[in-house]
């Protein structure tokens, strides 16, 4: 099933790329531009056919694709009859619309997938809270396999002694936000001495120092998957169970899907913005350290996660993985950097603003931006992006992230 999941991920990725490029194709043709070639995949052409003035093809490797629009930049060579239909000669709104076509398709596909998720499996809560269910004593040790039972204990635990009450909402541990009980446990396990919990108690935010007790527990090594006995920290706190996914009828699923996708877009944008700060964590995992679960994954890592989801029958996770992939691709392409779609759109907007200023000064419009002068910045972005991609791929091979 793992291999099937990887294969399905590759197929879903190819479909996403095809629809992205089809977004450019449909908008460009609708607005009267010439699309010379449309292809899905890279490498040698498996087969191709021509319909109208466009050649459609399939590459041997199902990675990437392209939509060749005549005159994408002023550097393109134009055949007779293509000059007036060249992309760079069109009005600004048309150029921006063409460049936005692919991103819109990625976002639309994400909404459709979320809609299917809402009806078929339900939508998880993207804003979970850690609500304290009880506080009590801390068992000092955990029995050996196979029972792993906790030994008895009595008296108040550190959380109770510090004044934590049932119903309190834990917001942060030592200045780091926590949204899930697993995050809280991990922070406390790795701590010693005293930790500061930030809690919400009926609308009041409180900072509560809590002493951490060292205890013996069996844990699973994230790299080897082997259980081992170790000493961790504990404070004697349990949380209310998190509500499961909520399923919707087809009508109610539509607004829920848009709201859920919007929340995912915000979360994905924050993840993208924080990507440069993850370089050190990725390098740490490549050089033998433990891989942080919040570090970026490459296509290789995403394919592995897809295989794991299929292997465990977690198809809702597989669908959610494809949603995240499409949103990430869409957001990356919005960046105003060449050779991304957002870079071409930014050039079009710049030319329009520049020409308007020139007209106000009584000057004629200037020619297209000299892309030759932009090549150094483009190359720098490509090199930096390529290096980050290679680092992420290596991390996914050396220290892959595994589904919980």
Short mmCIF file of C-alpha atoms in Angstrom, two decimals:
data_model
loop_
_atom_site.label_atom_id
_atom_site.label_comp_id
_atom_site.label_asym_id
_atom_site.label_seq_id
_atom_site.Cartn_x
_atom_site.Cartn_y
_atom_site.Cartn_z
CA UNK A 1 0.00 0.00 0.00
CA UNK A 2 2.93 2.33 0.60
CA UNK A 3 3.99 2.06 -3.05
CA UNK A 4 0.38 2.60 -4.13
CA UNK A 5 0.20 5.75 -2.02
CA UNK A 6 3.41 7.10 -3.55
CA UNK A 7 2.11 6.33 -7.05
CA UNK A 8 -1.21 8.02 -6.32
CA UNK A 9 0.64 11.03 -4.93
CA UNK A 10 2.69 11.27 -8.15
CA UNK A 11 -0.50 11.04 -10.20
CA UNK A 12 -2.26 13.67 -8.07
CA UNK A 13 0.79 15.93 -8.37
CA UNK A 14 0.76 15.54 -12.16
CA UNK A 15 -2.94 16.44 -12.23
CA UNK A 16 -2.30 19.52 -10.07
CA UNK A 17 0.51 20.67 -12.37
CA UNK A 18 -1.63 20.01 -15.45
CA UNK A 19 -4.49 22.08 -14.03
CA UNK A 20 -2.12 24.88 -13.04
CA UNK A 21 -0.75 25.11 -16.56
CA UNK A 22 -4.26 24.69 -17.98
CA UNK A 23 -5.26 27.79 -16.01
CA UNK A 24 -2.68 29.79 -17.96
CA UNK A 25 -3.80 28.14 -21.20
CA UNK A 26 -7.50 28.83 -20.83
CA UNK A 27 -7.10 32.47 -19.78
CA UNK A 28 -4.52 33.21 -22.49
CA UNK A 29 -6.67 31.71 -25.26
CA UNK A 30 -9.78 33.39 -23.91
CA UNK A 31 -8.05 36.78 -24.07
CA UNK A 32 -6.82 36.25 -27.63
CA UNK A 33 -3.18 35.29 -27.08
CA UNK A 34 -1.40 32.49 -28.87
CA UNK A 35 -0.45 29.37 -26.93
CA UNK A 36 2.19 27.51 -28.89
CA UNK A 37 2.57 24.44 -26.73
CA UNK A 38 1.06 22.87 -23.63
CA UNK A 39 2.77 19.92 -21.94
CA UNK A 40 2.47 17.90 -18.76
CA UNK A 41 5.66 16.25 -17.51
CA UNK A 42 9.28 16.76 -18.45
CA UNK A 43 11.89 14.94 -20.46
CA UNK A 44 11.41 13.15 -23.79
CA UNK A 45 7.94 13.50 -25.29
CA UNK A 46 5.91 10.30 -24.99
CA UNK A 47 3.28 11.51 -27.43
CA UNK A 48 1.88 14.80 -28.70
CA UNK A 49 -0.88 16.06 -30.97
CA UNK A 50 -1.91 19.39 -32.41
CA UNK A 51 -5.32 20.96 -32.05
CA UNK A 52 -5.72 24.32 -33.70
CA UNK A 53 -2.56 26.37 -33.21
CA UNK A 54 -1.51 24.60 -29.99
CA UNK A 55 0.57 21.44 -29.65
CA UNK A 56 -0.31 19.28 -26.64
CA UNK A 57 2.24 16.83 -25.26
CA UNK A 58 3.06 14.42 -22.44
CA UNK A 59 6.58 14.18 -21.01
CA UNK A 60 8.18 10.94 -19.86
CA UNK A 61 8.66 12.12 -16.26
CA UNK A 62 5.46 13.18 -14.45
CA UNK A 63 7.11 16.16 -12.76
CA UNK A 64 6.37 19.72 -13.81
CA UNK A 65 4.93 20.98 -17.05
CA UNK A 66 4.72 24.18 -19.05
CA UNK A 67 2.48 26.41 -21.13
CA UNK A 68 4.38 28.21 -23.91
CA UNK A 69 2.59 31.49 -24.61
CA UNK A 70 3.97 33.56 -27.48
CA UNK A 71 5.86 36.60 -26.21
CA UNK A 72 5.85 35.75 -22.51
CA UNK A 73 8.76 38.21 -22.32
CA UNK A 74 10.24 40.66 -24.80
CA UNK A 75 13.19 38.28 -25.19
CA UNK A 76 11.05 35.66 -26.94
CA UNK A 77 11.44 35.26 -30.67
CA UNK A 78 8.12 35.84 -32.42
CA UNK A 79 6.96 34.24 -35.63
CA UNK A 80 5.04 36.23 -38.26
CA UNK A 81 1.53 36.87 -37.00
CA UNK A 82 2.44 36.53 -33.30
CA UNK A 83 3.54 40.12 -32.66
CA UNK A 84 0.11 41.61 -31.87
CA UNK A 85 -0.86 38.53 -29.85
CA UNK A 86 2.33 38.43 -27.77
CA UNK A 87 1.72 38.35 -24.04
CA UNK A 88 4.12 41.19 -23.18
CA UNK A 89 2.27 43.52 -25.58
CA UNK A 90 -1.15 43.07 -23.95
CA UNK A 91 -2.84 45.39 -21.50
CA UNK A 92 -1.75 45.06 -17.90
CA UNK A 93 -4.93 43.43 -16.63
CA UNK A 94 -4.73 40.78 -19.32
CA UNK A 95 -1.12 39.95 -18.47
CA UNK A 96 -1.91 39.74 -14.76
CA UNK A 97 -4.98 37.60 -15.48
CA UNK A 98 -2.93 35.11 -17.51
CA UNK A 99 -0.27 34.87 -14.83
CA UNK A 100 -2.96 34.43 -12.15
CA UNK A 101 -4.73 31.65 -14.03
CA UNK A 102 -2.47 28.90 -12.69
CA UNK A 103 -2.67 30.07 -9.07
CA UNK A 104 -6.45 30.33 -9.27
CA UNK A 105 -6.63 26.74 -10.49
CA UNK A 106 -4.52 25.56 -7.54
CA UNK A 107 -6.75 27.37 -5.07
CA UNK A 108 -9.92 26.14 -6.79
CA UNK A 109 -8.65 22.54 -6.72
CA UNK A 110 -7.86 22.93 -3.01
CA UNK A 111 -11.44 24.10 -2.32
CA UNK A 112 -12.87 21.15 -4.28
CA UNK A 113 -10.70 18.70 -2.33
CA UNK A 114 -11.72 20.29 0.98
CA UNK A 115 -15.36 20.05 -0.09
CA UNK A 116 -14.90 16.31 -0.67
CA UNK A 117 -13.14 16.04 2.68
CA UNK A 118 -16.00 17.84 4.45
CA UNK A 119 -18.64 15.54 2.98
CA UNK A 120 -16.69 12.28 3.06
CA UNK A 121 -14.64 12.38 6.28
CA UNK A 122 -15.27 15.68 7.99
CA UNK A 123 -13.14 18.74 8.65
CA UNK A 124 -10.78 18.81 11.63
CA UNK A 125 -10.62 21.75 14.01
CA UNK A 126 -7.79 24.02 12.86
CA UNK A 127 -7.97 26.04 16.07
CA UNK A 128 -7.78 23.41 18.83
CA UNK A 129 -7.38 24.46 22.45
CA UNK A 130 -5.74 22.66 25.33
CA UNK A 131 -8.46 22.67 27.97
CA UNK A 132 -7.33 21.23 31.30
CA UNK A 133 -9.50 18.27 32.29
CA UNK A 134 -7.82 17.34 35.56
CA UNK A 135 -4.70 17.89 37.66
CA UNK A 136 -3.21 15.33 40.00
CA UNK A 137 -0.16 13.46 41.20
CA UNK A 138 2.65 12.35 38.89
CA UNK A 139 3.44 8.59 38.68
CA UNK A 140 7.23 8.37 39.07
CA UNK A 141 7.72 5.44 36.70
CA UNK A 142 6.16 3.26 34.05
CA UNK A 143 6.28 -0.54 34.11
CA UNK A 144 8.17 -2.60 31.52
CA UNK A 145 6.69 -4.11 28.36
CA UNK A 146 4.12 -5.35 27.52
CA UNK A 147 1.91 -3.57 30.04
CA UNK A 148 3.64 -0.19 30.38
CA UNK A 149 1.36 0.53 33.35
CA UNK A 150 2.01 3.59 35.48
CA UNK A 151 2.84 2.97 39.12
CA UNK A 152 0.62 4.42 41.79
CA UNK A 153 1.00 7.91 43.28
CA UNK A 154 -0.77 10.22 45.70
CA UNK A 155 -0.91 13.83 46.75
CA UNK A 156 -1.11 16.93 44.54
CA UNK A 157 1.11 17.15 41.49
CA UNK A 158 3.13 20.18 40.34
CA UNK A 159 0.29 21.61 38.21
CA UNK A 160 -2.20 21.37 41.09
CA UNK A 161 0.28 22.86 43.56
CA UNK A 162 0.90 25.76 41.18
CA UNK A 163 -2.82 26.57 41.08
CA UNK A 164 -3.76 25.16 37.64
CA UNK A 165 -7.48 24.30 37.61
CA UNK A 166 -9.75 22.18 35.42
CA UNK A 167 -11.19 24.38 32.68
CA UNK A 168 -8.03 26.48 32.28
CA UNK A 169 -6.82 26.82 28.68
CA UNK A 170 -3.06 26.40 28.21
CA UNK A 171 -1.77 28.87 25.62
CA UNK A 172 2.03 28.65 25.84
CA UNK A 173 4.93 26.94 27.58
CA UNK A 174 8.04 29.01 28.31
CA UNK A 175 7.01 31.61 25.75
CA UNK A 176 6.27 29.12 22.97
CA UNK A 177 2.66 28.79 21.82
CA UNK A 178 1.07 25.36 22.07
CA UNK A 179 -2.16 24.41 20.35
CA UNK A 180 -2.30 20.64 20.91
CA UNK A 181 -1.83 18.54 24.02
CA UNK A 182 0.98 16.64 22.28
CA UNK A 183 2.88 19.94 21.91
CA UNK A 184 2.43 20.63 25.62
CA UNK A 185 3.65 17.15 26.57
CA UNK A 186 6.69 17.45 24.30
CA UNK A 187 7.69 20.83 25.76
CA UNK A 188 7.33 19.57 29.33
CA UNK A 189 9.11 16.27 28.62
CA UNK A 190 12.13 18.21 27.38
CA UNK A 191 12.15 20.59 30.37
CA UNK A 192 13.60 20.53 33.86
CA UNK A 193 13.40 22.83 36.83
CA UNK A 194 10.46 25.21 36.33
CA UNK A 195 8.34 25.94 33.26
CA UNK A 196 6.06 28.93 32.85
CA UNK A 197 2.57 28.15 31.58
CA UNK A 198 0.50 30.91 30.03
CA UNK A 199 -3.16 30.09 30.66
CA UNK A 200 -6.51 31.63 29.86
CA UNK A 201 -8.88 31.48 32.82
CA UNK A 202 -12.33 32.82 31.94
CA UNK A 203 -10.87 35.53 29.71
CA UNK A 204 -7.95 36.46 32.00
CA UNK A 205 -4.44 35.61 30.87
CA UNK A 206 -2.22 34.33 33.67
CA UNK A 207 1.43 33.29 33.85
CA UNK A 208 1.94 30.36 36.20
CA UNK A 209 5.36 28.88 37.08
CA UNK A 210 5.15 25.11 37.49
CA UNK A 211 7.89 22.84 38.87
CA UNK A 212 8.76 19.91 36.59
CA UNK A 213 9.19 16.45 38.14
CA UNK A 214 11.67 14.05 36.50
CA UNK A 215 9.99 10.69 35.82
CA UNK A 216 10.75 7.46 33.96
CA UNK A 217 8.76 6.75 30.80
CA UNK A 218 8.95 4.52 27.72
CA UNK A 219 9.22 6.57 24.53
CA UNK A 220 9.64 5.76 20.84
CA UNK A 221 12.85 6.97 19.23
CA UNK A 222 11.68 9.07 16.22
CA UNK A 223 14.66 7.99 14.10
CA UNK A 224 14.82 4.26 14.79
CA UNK A 225 11.24 3.61 15.86
CA UNK A 226 12.55 1.59 18.83
CA UNK A 227 11.02 2.02 22.29
CA UNK A 228 13.41 2.88 25.11
CA UNK A 229 13.22 3.85 28.75
CA UNK A 230 14.27 7.40 29.52
CA UNK A 231 13.83 10.24 32.00
CA UNK A 232 11.41 13.01 31.02
CA UNK A 233 9.63 15.87 32.76
CA UNK A 234 6.00 15.78 33.95
CA UNK A 235 3.64 18.15 35.78
CA UNK A 236 0.51 16.03 36.40
CA UNK A 237 -1.96 17.57 33.96
CA UNK A 238 -4.44 16.00 31.54
CA UNK A 239 -6.49 17.69 28.82
CA UNK A 240 -10.00 17.25 27.53
CA UNK A 241 -10.21 15.09 24.40
CA UNK A 242 -10.12 17.01 21.13
CA UNK A 243 -13.37 16.89 19.20
CA UNK A 244 -13.22 14.75 16.09
CA UNK A 245 -13.75 15.95 12.51
CA UNK A 246 -17.17 17.43 11.71
CA UNK A 247 -18.97 16.06 8.65
CA UNK A 248 -21.25 18.30 6.59
CA UNK A 249 -24.07 17.86 4.15
CA UNK A 250 -23.36 18.97 0.59
CA UNK A 251 -25.01 22.40 0.97
CA UNK A 252 -23.52 23.21 4.37
CA UNK A 253 -20.12 21.93 3.20
CA UNK A 254 -19.70 24.77 0.68
CA UNK A 255 -19.28 27.69 3.13
CA UNK A 256 -17.42 25.41 5.54
CA UNK A 257 -14.98 24.42 2.77
CA UNK A 258 -14.26 28.05 1.85
CA UNK A 259 -13.74 29.01 5.51
CA UNK A 260 -11.49 25.99 6.14
CA UNK A 261 -9.46 26.68 2.99
CA UNK A 262 -9.08 30.31 3.99
CA UNK A 263 -7.65 29.26 7.36
CA UNK A 264 -5.28 26.88 5.58
CA UNK A 265 -4.14 29.67 3.23
CA UNK A 266 -3.23 31.84 6.24
CA UNK A 267 -1.40 28.95 7.92
CA UNK A 268 0.41 28.06 4.68
CA UNK A 269 1.46 31.68 4.15
CA UNK A 270 2.94 31.78 7.65
CA UNK A 271 4.77 28.52 6.99
CA UNK A 272 6.14 29.88 3.72
CA UNK A 273 7.28 33.09 5.40
CA UNK A 274 9.09 31.11 8.08
CA UNK A 275 10.81 28.76 5.61
CA UNK A 276 14.16 30.63 5.57
CA UNK A 277 14.34 30.37 9.35
CA UNK A 278 14.13 26.58 9.09
CA UNK A 279 17.45 26.20 7.27
CA UNK A 280 19.34 25.67 10.52
CA UNK A 281 16.84 23.03 11.70
CA UNK A 282 17.04 21.21 8.36
CA UNK A 283 20.84 21.24 8.46
CA UNK A 284 20.73 19.95 12.05
CA UNK A 285 18.60 16.98 10.95
CA UNK A 286 20.86 16.27 7.96
CA UNK A 287 23.95 16.20 10.18
CA UNK A 288 22.52 13.69 12.64
CA UNK A 289 20.14 15.71 14.80
CA UNK A 290 16.46 15.07 15.39
CA UNK A 291 14.08 16.35 12.68
CA UNK A 292 11.57 18.95 13.78
CA UNK A 293 8.06 18.11 12.67
CA UNK A 294 7.40 21.72 11.62
CA UNK A 295 10.26 21.85 9.08
CA UNK A 296 9.35 22.00 5.36
CA UNK A 297 9.14 18.85 3.26
CA UNK A 298 10.07 18.42 -0.39
CA UNK A 299 8.14 16.50 -3.02
CA UNK A 300 10.08 13.43 -1.88
CA UNK A 301 8.96 13.91 1.71
CA UNK A 302 5.38 14.64 0.67
CA UNK A 303 5.33 11.47 -1.45
CA UNK A 304 6.55 9.51 1.55
CA UNK A 305 3.79 10.98 3.72
CA UNK A 306 1.29 10.07 1.00
CA UNK A 307 2.58 6.51 1.03
CA UNK A 308 2.31 6.34 4.81
CA UNK A 309 -1.26 7.66 4.71
CA UNK A 310 -2.26 5.02 2.14
CA UNK A 311 -0.47 2.28 4.10
CA UNK A 312 -2.50 3.12 7.21
CA UNK A 313 -5.75 3.70 5.35
CA UNK A 314 -5.73 7.38 6.36
CA UNK A 315 -7.15 8.65 3.07
CA UNK A 316 -8.44 11.82 4.68
CA UNK A 317 -4.81 12.67 5.51
CA UNK A 318 -3.86 11.93 1.90
CA UNK A 319 -6.52 14.36 0.64
CA UNK A 320 -5.44 16.99 3.16
CA UNK A 321 -1.85 16.52 2.00
CA UNK A 322 -2.90 17.31 -1.58
CA UNK A 323 -4.83 20.36 -0.35
CA UNK A 324 -1.71 21.66 1.37
CA UNK A 325 0.42 20.95 -1.69
CA UNK A 326 -1.87 22.94 -4.00
CA UNK A 327 -2.07 25.87 -1.60
CA UNK A 328 1.71 25.89 -1.21
CA UNK A 329 2.28 25.82 -4.98
CA UNK A 330 -0.23 28.62 -5.42
CA UNK A 331 1.32 30.80 -2.72
CA UNK A 332 4.87 30.25 -3.98
CA UNK A 333 3.81 31.34 -7.46
CA UNK A 334 2.38 34.55 -6.02
CA UNK A 335 5.82 35.68 -4.89
CA UNK A 336 6.92 38.71 -6.98
CA UNK A 337 10.10 37.00 -8.12
CA UNK A 338 11.09 35.77 -11.56
CA UNK A 339 10.67 33.21 -13.03
CA UNK A 340 7.51 32.67 -10.93
CA UNK A 341 4.08 33.78 -12.13
CA UNK A 342 4.06 36.53 -9.51
CA UNK A 343 7.33 37.88 -10.92
CA UNK A 344 5.86 38.25 -14.41
CA UNK A 345 2.75 39.90 -12.96
CA UNK A 346 4.94 42.29 -10.95
CA UNK A 347 6.82 43.28 -14.13
CA UNK A 348 3.52 44.03 -15.87
CA UNK A 349 2.32 46.20 -12.98
CA UNK A 350 5.67 48.00 -12.83
CA UNK A 351 5.55 48.81 -16.54
CA UNK A 352 2.02 50.18 -16.18
CA UNK A 353 2.95 52.39 -13.21
CA UNK A 354 6.13 53.58 -14.91
CA UNK A 355 4.30 54.52 -18.12
CA UNK A 356 1.59 56.37 -16.21
CA UNK A 357 4.23 58.48 -14.48
CA UNK A 358 5.87 59.16 -17.85
CA UNK A 359 2.56 60.32 -19.33
CA UNK A 360 2.02 62.71 -16.43
CA UNK A 361 5.43 64.16 -17.26
CA UNK A 362 4.47 64.53 -20.92
CA UNK A 363 6.68 61.66 -22.08
CA UNK A 364 5.83 58.72 -24.29
CA UNK A 365 5.58 55.19 -22.96
CA UNK A 366 8.87 53.37 -22.46
CA UNK A 367 9.53 49.97 -23.97
CA UNK A 368 9.26 46.64 -22.15
CA UNK A 369 11.43 45.99 -19.12
CA UNK A 370 14.87 44.72 -20.08
CA UNK A 371 14.73 41.16 -18.75
CA UNK A 372 18.45 40.88 -19.35
CA UNK A 373 19.02 43.25 -16.43
CA UNK A 374 16.76 41.13 -14.24
CA UNK A 375 18.63 37.90 -14.96
CA UNK A 376 21.16 38.26 -12.09
CA UNK A 377 18.33 38.56 -9.55
CA UNK A 378 16.53 35.65 -11.22
CA UNK A 379 19.63 33.48 -11.13
CA UNK A 380 20.22 34.35 -7.47
CA UNK A 381 16.66 33.34 -6.59
CA UNK A 382 16.92 30.12 -8.62
CA UNK A 383 20.23 29.18 -6.96
CA UNK A 384 18.92 29.95 -3.45
CA UNK A 385 15.68 28.13 -4.09
CA UNK A 386 17.52 25.18 -5.60
CA UNK A 387 19.88 24.92 -2.63
CA UNK A 388 16.96 25.02 -0.20
CA UNK A 389 15.18 22.32 -2.21
CA UNK A 390 18.25 20.08 -2.22
CA UNK A 391 18.67 20.53 1.54
CA UNK A 392 15.01 19.63 2.10
CA UNK A 393 15.24 16.54 -0.13
CA UNK A 394 18.33 15.32 1.73
CA UNK A 395 16.57 15.89 5.06
CA UNK A 396 13.57 13.90 3.79
CA UNK A 397 15.86 11.02 2.91
CA UNK A 398 18.12 11.10 5.98
CA UNK A 399 15.53 12.04 8.62
CA UNK A 400 12.04 11.70 7.11
CA UNK A 401 9.00 13.05 8.89
CA UNK A 402 6.54 10.31 9.79
CA UNK A 403 2.81 10.50 10.31
CA UNK A 404 1.77 10.45 13.94
#
